[in-house]
Short mmCIF file of C-alpha atoms and ligand atoms in Angstrom, two decimals:
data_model
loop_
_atom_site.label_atom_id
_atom_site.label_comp_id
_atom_site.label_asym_id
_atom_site.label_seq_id
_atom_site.Cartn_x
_atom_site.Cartn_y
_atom_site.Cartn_z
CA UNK A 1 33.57 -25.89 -38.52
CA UNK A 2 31.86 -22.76 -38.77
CA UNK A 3 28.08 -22.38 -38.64
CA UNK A 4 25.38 -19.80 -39.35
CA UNK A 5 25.40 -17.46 -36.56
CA UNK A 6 21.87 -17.49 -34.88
CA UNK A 7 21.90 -14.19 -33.30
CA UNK A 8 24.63 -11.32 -33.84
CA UNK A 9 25.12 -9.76 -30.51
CA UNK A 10 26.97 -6.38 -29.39
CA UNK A 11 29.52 -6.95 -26.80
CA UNK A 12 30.05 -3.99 -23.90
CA UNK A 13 33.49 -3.97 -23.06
CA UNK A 14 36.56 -2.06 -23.35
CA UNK A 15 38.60 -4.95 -22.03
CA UNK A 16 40.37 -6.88 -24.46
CA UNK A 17 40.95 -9.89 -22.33
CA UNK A 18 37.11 -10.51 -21.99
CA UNK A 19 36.39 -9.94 -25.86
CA UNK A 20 38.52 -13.01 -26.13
CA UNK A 21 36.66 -15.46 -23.45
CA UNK A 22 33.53 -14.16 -24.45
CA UNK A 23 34.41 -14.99 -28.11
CA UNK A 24 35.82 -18.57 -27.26
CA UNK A 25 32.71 -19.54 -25.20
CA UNK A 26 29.29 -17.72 -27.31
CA UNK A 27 31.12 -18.06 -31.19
CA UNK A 28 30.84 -22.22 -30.33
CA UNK A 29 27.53 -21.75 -29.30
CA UNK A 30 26.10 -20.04 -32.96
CA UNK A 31 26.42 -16.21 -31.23
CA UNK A 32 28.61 -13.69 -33.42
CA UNK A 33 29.98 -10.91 -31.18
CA UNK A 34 30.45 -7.14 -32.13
CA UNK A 35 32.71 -5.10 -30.27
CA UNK A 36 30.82 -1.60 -29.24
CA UNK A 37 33.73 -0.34 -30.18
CA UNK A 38 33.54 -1.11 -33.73
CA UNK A 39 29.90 -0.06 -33.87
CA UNK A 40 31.05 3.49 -33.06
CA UNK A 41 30.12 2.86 -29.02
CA UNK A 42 33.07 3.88 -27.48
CA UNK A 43 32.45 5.27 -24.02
CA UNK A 44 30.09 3.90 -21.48
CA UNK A 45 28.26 5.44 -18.44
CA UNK A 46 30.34 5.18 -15.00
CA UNK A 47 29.77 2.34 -13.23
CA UNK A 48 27.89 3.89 -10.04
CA UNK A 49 26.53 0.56 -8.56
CA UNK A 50 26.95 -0.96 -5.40
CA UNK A 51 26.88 -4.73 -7.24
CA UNK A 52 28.72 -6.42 -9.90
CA UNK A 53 24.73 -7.03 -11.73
CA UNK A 54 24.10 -3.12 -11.37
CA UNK A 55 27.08 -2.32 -13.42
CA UNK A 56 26.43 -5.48 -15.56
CA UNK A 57 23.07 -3.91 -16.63
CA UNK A 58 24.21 -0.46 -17.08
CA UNK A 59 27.07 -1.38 -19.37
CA UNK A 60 24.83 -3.91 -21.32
CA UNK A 61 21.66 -2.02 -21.14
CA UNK A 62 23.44 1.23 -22.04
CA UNK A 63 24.91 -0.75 -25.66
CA UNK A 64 21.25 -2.11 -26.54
CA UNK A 65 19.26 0.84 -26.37
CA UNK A 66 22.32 3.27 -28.19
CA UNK A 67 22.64 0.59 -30.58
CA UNK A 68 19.23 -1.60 -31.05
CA UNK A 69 20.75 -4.96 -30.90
CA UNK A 70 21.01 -7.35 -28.14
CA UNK A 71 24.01 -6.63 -26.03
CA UNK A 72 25.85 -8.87 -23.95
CA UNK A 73 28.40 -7.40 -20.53
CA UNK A 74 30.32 -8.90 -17.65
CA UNK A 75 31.26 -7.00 -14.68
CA UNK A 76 33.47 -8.85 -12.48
CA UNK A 77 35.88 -8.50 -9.88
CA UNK A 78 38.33 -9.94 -7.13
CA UNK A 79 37.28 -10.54 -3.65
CA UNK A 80 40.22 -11.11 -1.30
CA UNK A 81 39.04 -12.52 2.31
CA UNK A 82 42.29 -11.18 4.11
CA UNK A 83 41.05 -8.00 2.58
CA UNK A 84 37.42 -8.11 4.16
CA UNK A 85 36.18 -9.08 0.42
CA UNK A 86 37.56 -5.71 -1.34
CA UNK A 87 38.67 -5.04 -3.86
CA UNK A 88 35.28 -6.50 -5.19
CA UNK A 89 32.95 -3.99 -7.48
CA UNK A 90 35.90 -1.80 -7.09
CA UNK A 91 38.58 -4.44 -8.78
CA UNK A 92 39.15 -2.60 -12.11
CA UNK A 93 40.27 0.98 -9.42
CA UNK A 94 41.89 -0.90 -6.85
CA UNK A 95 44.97 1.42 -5.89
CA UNK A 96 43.39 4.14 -7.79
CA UNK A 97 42.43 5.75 -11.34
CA UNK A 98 44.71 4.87 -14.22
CA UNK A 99 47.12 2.52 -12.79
CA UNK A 100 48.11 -0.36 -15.22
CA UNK A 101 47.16 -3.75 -14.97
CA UNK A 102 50.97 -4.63 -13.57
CA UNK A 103 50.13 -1.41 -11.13
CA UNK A 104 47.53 -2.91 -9.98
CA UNK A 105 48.66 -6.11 -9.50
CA UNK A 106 51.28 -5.00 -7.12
CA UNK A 107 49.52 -2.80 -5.12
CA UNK A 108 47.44 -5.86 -4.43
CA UNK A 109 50.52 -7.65 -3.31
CA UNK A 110 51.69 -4.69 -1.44
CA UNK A 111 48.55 -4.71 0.80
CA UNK A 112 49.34 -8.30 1.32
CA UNK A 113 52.32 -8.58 2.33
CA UNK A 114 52.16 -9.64 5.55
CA UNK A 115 49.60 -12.37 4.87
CA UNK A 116 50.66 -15.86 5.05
CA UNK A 117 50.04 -18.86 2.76
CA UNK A 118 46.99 -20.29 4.11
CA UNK A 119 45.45 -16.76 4.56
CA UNK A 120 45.22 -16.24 1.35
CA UNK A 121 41.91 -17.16 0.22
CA UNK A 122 40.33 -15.23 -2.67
CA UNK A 123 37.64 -15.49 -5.24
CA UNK A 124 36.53 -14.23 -8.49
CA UNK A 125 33.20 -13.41 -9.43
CA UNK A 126 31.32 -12.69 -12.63
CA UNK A 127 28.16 -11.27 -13.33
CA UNK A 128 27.10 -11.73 -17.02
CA UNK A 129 24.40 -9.82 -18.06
CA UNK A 130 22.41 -10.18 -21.84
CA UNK A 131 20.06 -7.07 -22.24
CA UNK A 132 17.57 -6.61 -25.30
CA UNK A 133 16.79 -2.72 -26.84
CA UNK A 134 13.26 -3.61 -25.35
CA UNK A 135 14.31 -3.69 -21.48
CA UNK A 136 14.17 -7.57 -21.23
CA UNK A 137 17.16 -8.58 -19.17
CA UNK A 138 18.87 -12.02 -18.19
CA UNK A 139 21.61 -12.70 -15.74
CA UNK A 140 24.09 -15.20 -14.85
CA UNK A 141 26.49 -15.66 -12.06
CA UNK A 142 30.12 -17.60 -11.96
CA UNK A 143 32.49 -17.18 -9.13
CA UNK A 144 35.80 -19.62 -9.24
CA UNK A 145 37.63 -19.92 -5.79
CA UNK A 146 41.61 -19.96 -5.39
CA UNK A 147 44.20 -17.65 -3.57
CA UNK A 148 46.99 -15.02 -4.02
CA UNK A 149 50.39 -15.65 -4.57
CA UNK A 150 53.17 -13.48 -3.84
CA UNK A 151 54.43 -13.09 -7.51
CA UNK A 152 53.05 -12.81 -10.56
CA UNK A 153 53.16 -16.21 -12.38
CA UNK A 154 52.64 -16.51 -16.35
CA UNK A 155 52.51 -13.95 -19.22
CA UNK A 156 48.89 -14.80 -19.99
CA UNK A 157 45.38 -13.76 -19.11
CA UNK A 158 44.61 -10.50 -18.31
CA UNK A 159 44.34 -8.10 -14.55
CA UNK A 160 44.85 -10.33 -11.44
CA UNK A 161 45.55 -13.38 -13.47
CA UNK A 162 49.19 -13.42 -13.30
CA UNK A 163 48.99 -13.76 -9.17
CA UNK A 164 45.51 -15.56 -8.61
CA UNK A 165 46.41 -19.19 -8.14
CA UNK A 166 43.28 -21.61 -9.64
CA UNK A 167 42.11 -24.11 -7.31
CA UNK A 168 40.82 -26.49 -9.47
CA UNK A 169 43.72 -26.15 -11.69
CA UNK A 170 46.55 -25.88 -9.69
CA UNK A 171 47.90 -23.15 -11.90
CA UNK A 172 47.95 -19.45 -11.52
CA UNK A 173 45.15 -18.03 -14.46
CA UNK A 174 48.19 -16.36 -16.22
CA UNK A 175 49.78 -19.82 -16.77
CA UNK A 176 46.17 -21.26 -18.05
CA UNK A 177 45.37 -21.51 -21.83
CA UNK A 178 41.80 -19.70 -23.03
CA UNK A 179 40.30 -23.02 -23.18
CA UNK A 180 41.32 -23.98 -19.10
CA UNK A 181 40.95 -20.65 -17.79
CA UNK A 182 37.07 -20.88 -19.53
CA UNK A 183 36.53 -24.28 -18.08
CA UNK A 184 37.05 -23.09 -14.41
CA UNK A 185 36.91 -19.32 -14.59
CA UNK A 186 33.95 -17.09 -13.16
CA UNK A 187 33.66 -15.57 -16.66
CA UNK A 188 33.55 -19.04 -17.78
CA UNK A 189 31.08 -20.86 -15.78
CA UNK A 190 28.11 -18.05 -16.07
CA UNK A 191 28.80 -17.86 -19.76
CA UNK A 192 27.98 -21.70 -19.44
CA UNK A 193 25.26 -20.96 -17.45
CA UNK A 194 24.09 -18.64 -20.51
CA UNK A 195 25.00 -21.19 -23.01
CA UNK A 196 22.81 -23.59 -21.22
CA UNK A 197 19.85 -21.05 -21.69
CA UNK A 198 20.55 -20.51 -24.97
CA UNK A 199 18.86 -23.49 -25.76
CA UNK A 200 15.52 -22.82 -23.96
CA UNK A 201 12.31 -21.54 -24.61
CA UNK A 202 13.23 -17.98 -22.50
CA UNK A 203 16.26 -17.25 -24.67
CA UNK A 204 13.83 -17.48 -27.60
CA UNK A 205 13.44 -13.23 -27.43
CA UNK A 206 16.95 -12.56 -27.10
CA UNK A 207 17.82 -14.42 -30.71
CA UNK A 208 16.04 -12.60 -33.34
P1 ITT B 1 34.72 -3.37 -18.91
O1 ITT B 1 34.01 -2.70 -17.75
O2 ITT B 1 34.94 -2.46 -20.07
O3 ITT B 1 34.10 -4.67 -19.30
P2 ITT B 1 36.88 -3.67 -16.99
O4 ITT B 1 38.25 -4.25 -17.10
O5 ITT B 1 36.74 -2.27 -16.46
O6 ITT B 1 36.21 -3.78 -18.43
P3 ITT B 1 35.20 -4.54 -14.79
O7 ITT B 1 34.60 -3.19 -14.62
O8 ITT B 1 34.30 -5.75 -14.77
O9 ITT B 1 36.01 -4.66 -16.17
O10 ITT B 1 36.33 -4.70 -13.70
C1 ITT B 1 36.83 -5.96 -13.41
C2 ITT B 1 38.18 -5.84 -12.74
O11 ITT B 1 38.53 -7.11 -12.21
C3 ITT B 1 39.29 -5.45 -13.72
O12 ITT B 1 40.31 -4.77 -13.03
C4 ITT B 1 39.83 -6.77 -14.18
O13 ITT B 1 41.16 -6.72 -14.55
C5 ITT B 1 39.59 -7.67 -12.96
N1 ITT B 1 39.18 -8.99 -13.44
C6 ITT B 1 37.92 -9.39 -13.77
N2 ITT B 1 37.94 -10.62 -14.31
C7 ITT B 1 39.24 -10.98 -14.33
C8 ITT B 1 39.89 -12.12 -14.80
O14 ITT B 1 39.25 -13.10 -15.40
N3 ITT B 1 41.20 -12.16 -14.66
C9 ITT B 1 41.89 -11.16 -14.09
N4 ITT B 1 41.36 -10.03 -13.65
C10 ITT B 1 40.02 -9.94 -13.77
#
C-alpha cells in the first residue's frame, strides 16, 4: 500500500546502490526521495574530511542549501583490522582514482593475500546524515561487523559486497537480498535509527 508521503526529501548520492537501500528503508516510512541528480544537482564538493560525519554533512548540507529542501546523505566505508582500519573514509579511492568497483575489490584482496581466515576481521560503517536549508543537522551511526573472503561471492549489492562475508547472516552482502542486507547492514541500522526519530518530537522540523 502506498501512502501520502509526509516529507519529500533530496537524496545526495551518486551511488546507485545506496539510492536503492535508502529507498527500501525511508519510502516505508512516508519519506519520498529525489535523486540530486534529477533536480539538476549533479556534482558535489570533494569530500576533504577526516570522518565519515564530515563528509556526511558536506554532501547533505551542500544538496539543502543549492536546492532548499531537506536533504538526506550517507558516507560510509570499510574498515579492515589486518589493514590497521584503512581503507575507512578513504573506501570509495582505495587503490586509487577511477578504478571500478571490481578494481577495487581486488586490490583489496591483493593487499590481503597473505592474511589468514581468522585474521580477517572487518567492519562497515555508516554515517547518515539529514540536513535542513536552515543549518539544522541530525546524524545517525550503523556499523555491521563480518570479514573478508578471498573471492568475490554473489552478483548483488554494490562495492565490497561481493567479498564482505555478514556475520549475522552467514552470507557474503552480494548473496543478500535488499530486504537482508537492510536488516543487518550499517546503511541499514542508522537508517533505522533515523526511522525511529522520525516519529519524535525533534524530527518535527525536518518534515515540513
Ligand atoms: P556518494 O559519495 O555519492 O554517496 P560513494 O560510493 O562515493 O557515493 P562514499 O563516499 O560513502 O560513497 O564511499 C563509500 C565507499 O565504501 C564506496 O567505495 C562504496 O562502494 C563502499 N561501501 C559503502 N557502503 C557499502 C556497502 O553497503 N556495500 C559495499 N560497499 C560499500
Amino acid at each position: 500500500m502506498t501512502r501520502t508521503p509526509r516529507s519529500r526529501w533530496v537524496l545526495a548520492t551518486g551511488n546507485a546502490g545506496k539510492v536503492r537501500e535508502f529507498a527500501a528503508a525511508l519510502g516505508p516510512a512516508g519519506i519520498a526521495l529525489a535523486a540530486a541528480g534529477d533536480l539538476g544537482l549533479r556534482a558535489f564538493p570533494p569530500e576533504t574530511g577526516a570522518t565519515y560525519e564530515e563528509n556526511a554533512l558536506l554532501k547533505a548540507g551542500f544538496a539543502a542549501s543549492k536546492l532548499g529542501r531537506v536533504a538526506v546523505a550517507d558516507d560510509s566505508g570499510l574498515e579492515v583490522d589486518a589493514l590497521g582500519g584503512a581503507p575507512g573514509v578513504w573506501s570509495a579511492r582505495f587503490g586509487g582514482p577511477g578504478l571500478t568497483d571490481g578494481e577495487r575489490v581486488a586490490h583489496l584482496l591483493q593487499r590481503l593475500k597473505r592474511v589468514p581466515v581468522g585474521q580477517r576481521e572487518a567492519r562497515f560503517v555508516s554515517v547518515v546524515v539529514v540536513a535542513a536549508p536552515d543549518g539544522a543537522v541530525a546524524t545517525f551511526r550503523g556499523t555491521c561487523e563480518g570479514s573478508i573472503l578471498f573471492g568475490p561471492r554473489g552478483d548483488d549489492g554494490f562495492g565490497y559486497d561481493p567479498v564482505f562475508l555478514a556475520h549475522d547472516l552467514g552470507v557474503s552482502f552480494g548473496e543478500a537480498s535488499v530486504a537482508d542486507k537492510e536488516r543487518v547492514s550499517h546503511r541499514g541500522r542508522a537508517l533505522a535509527a533515523l526511522r525511529a526519530w522520525l516519529d519524535g518530537d525533534e524530527a518535527g522540523p525536518f518534515l515540513t
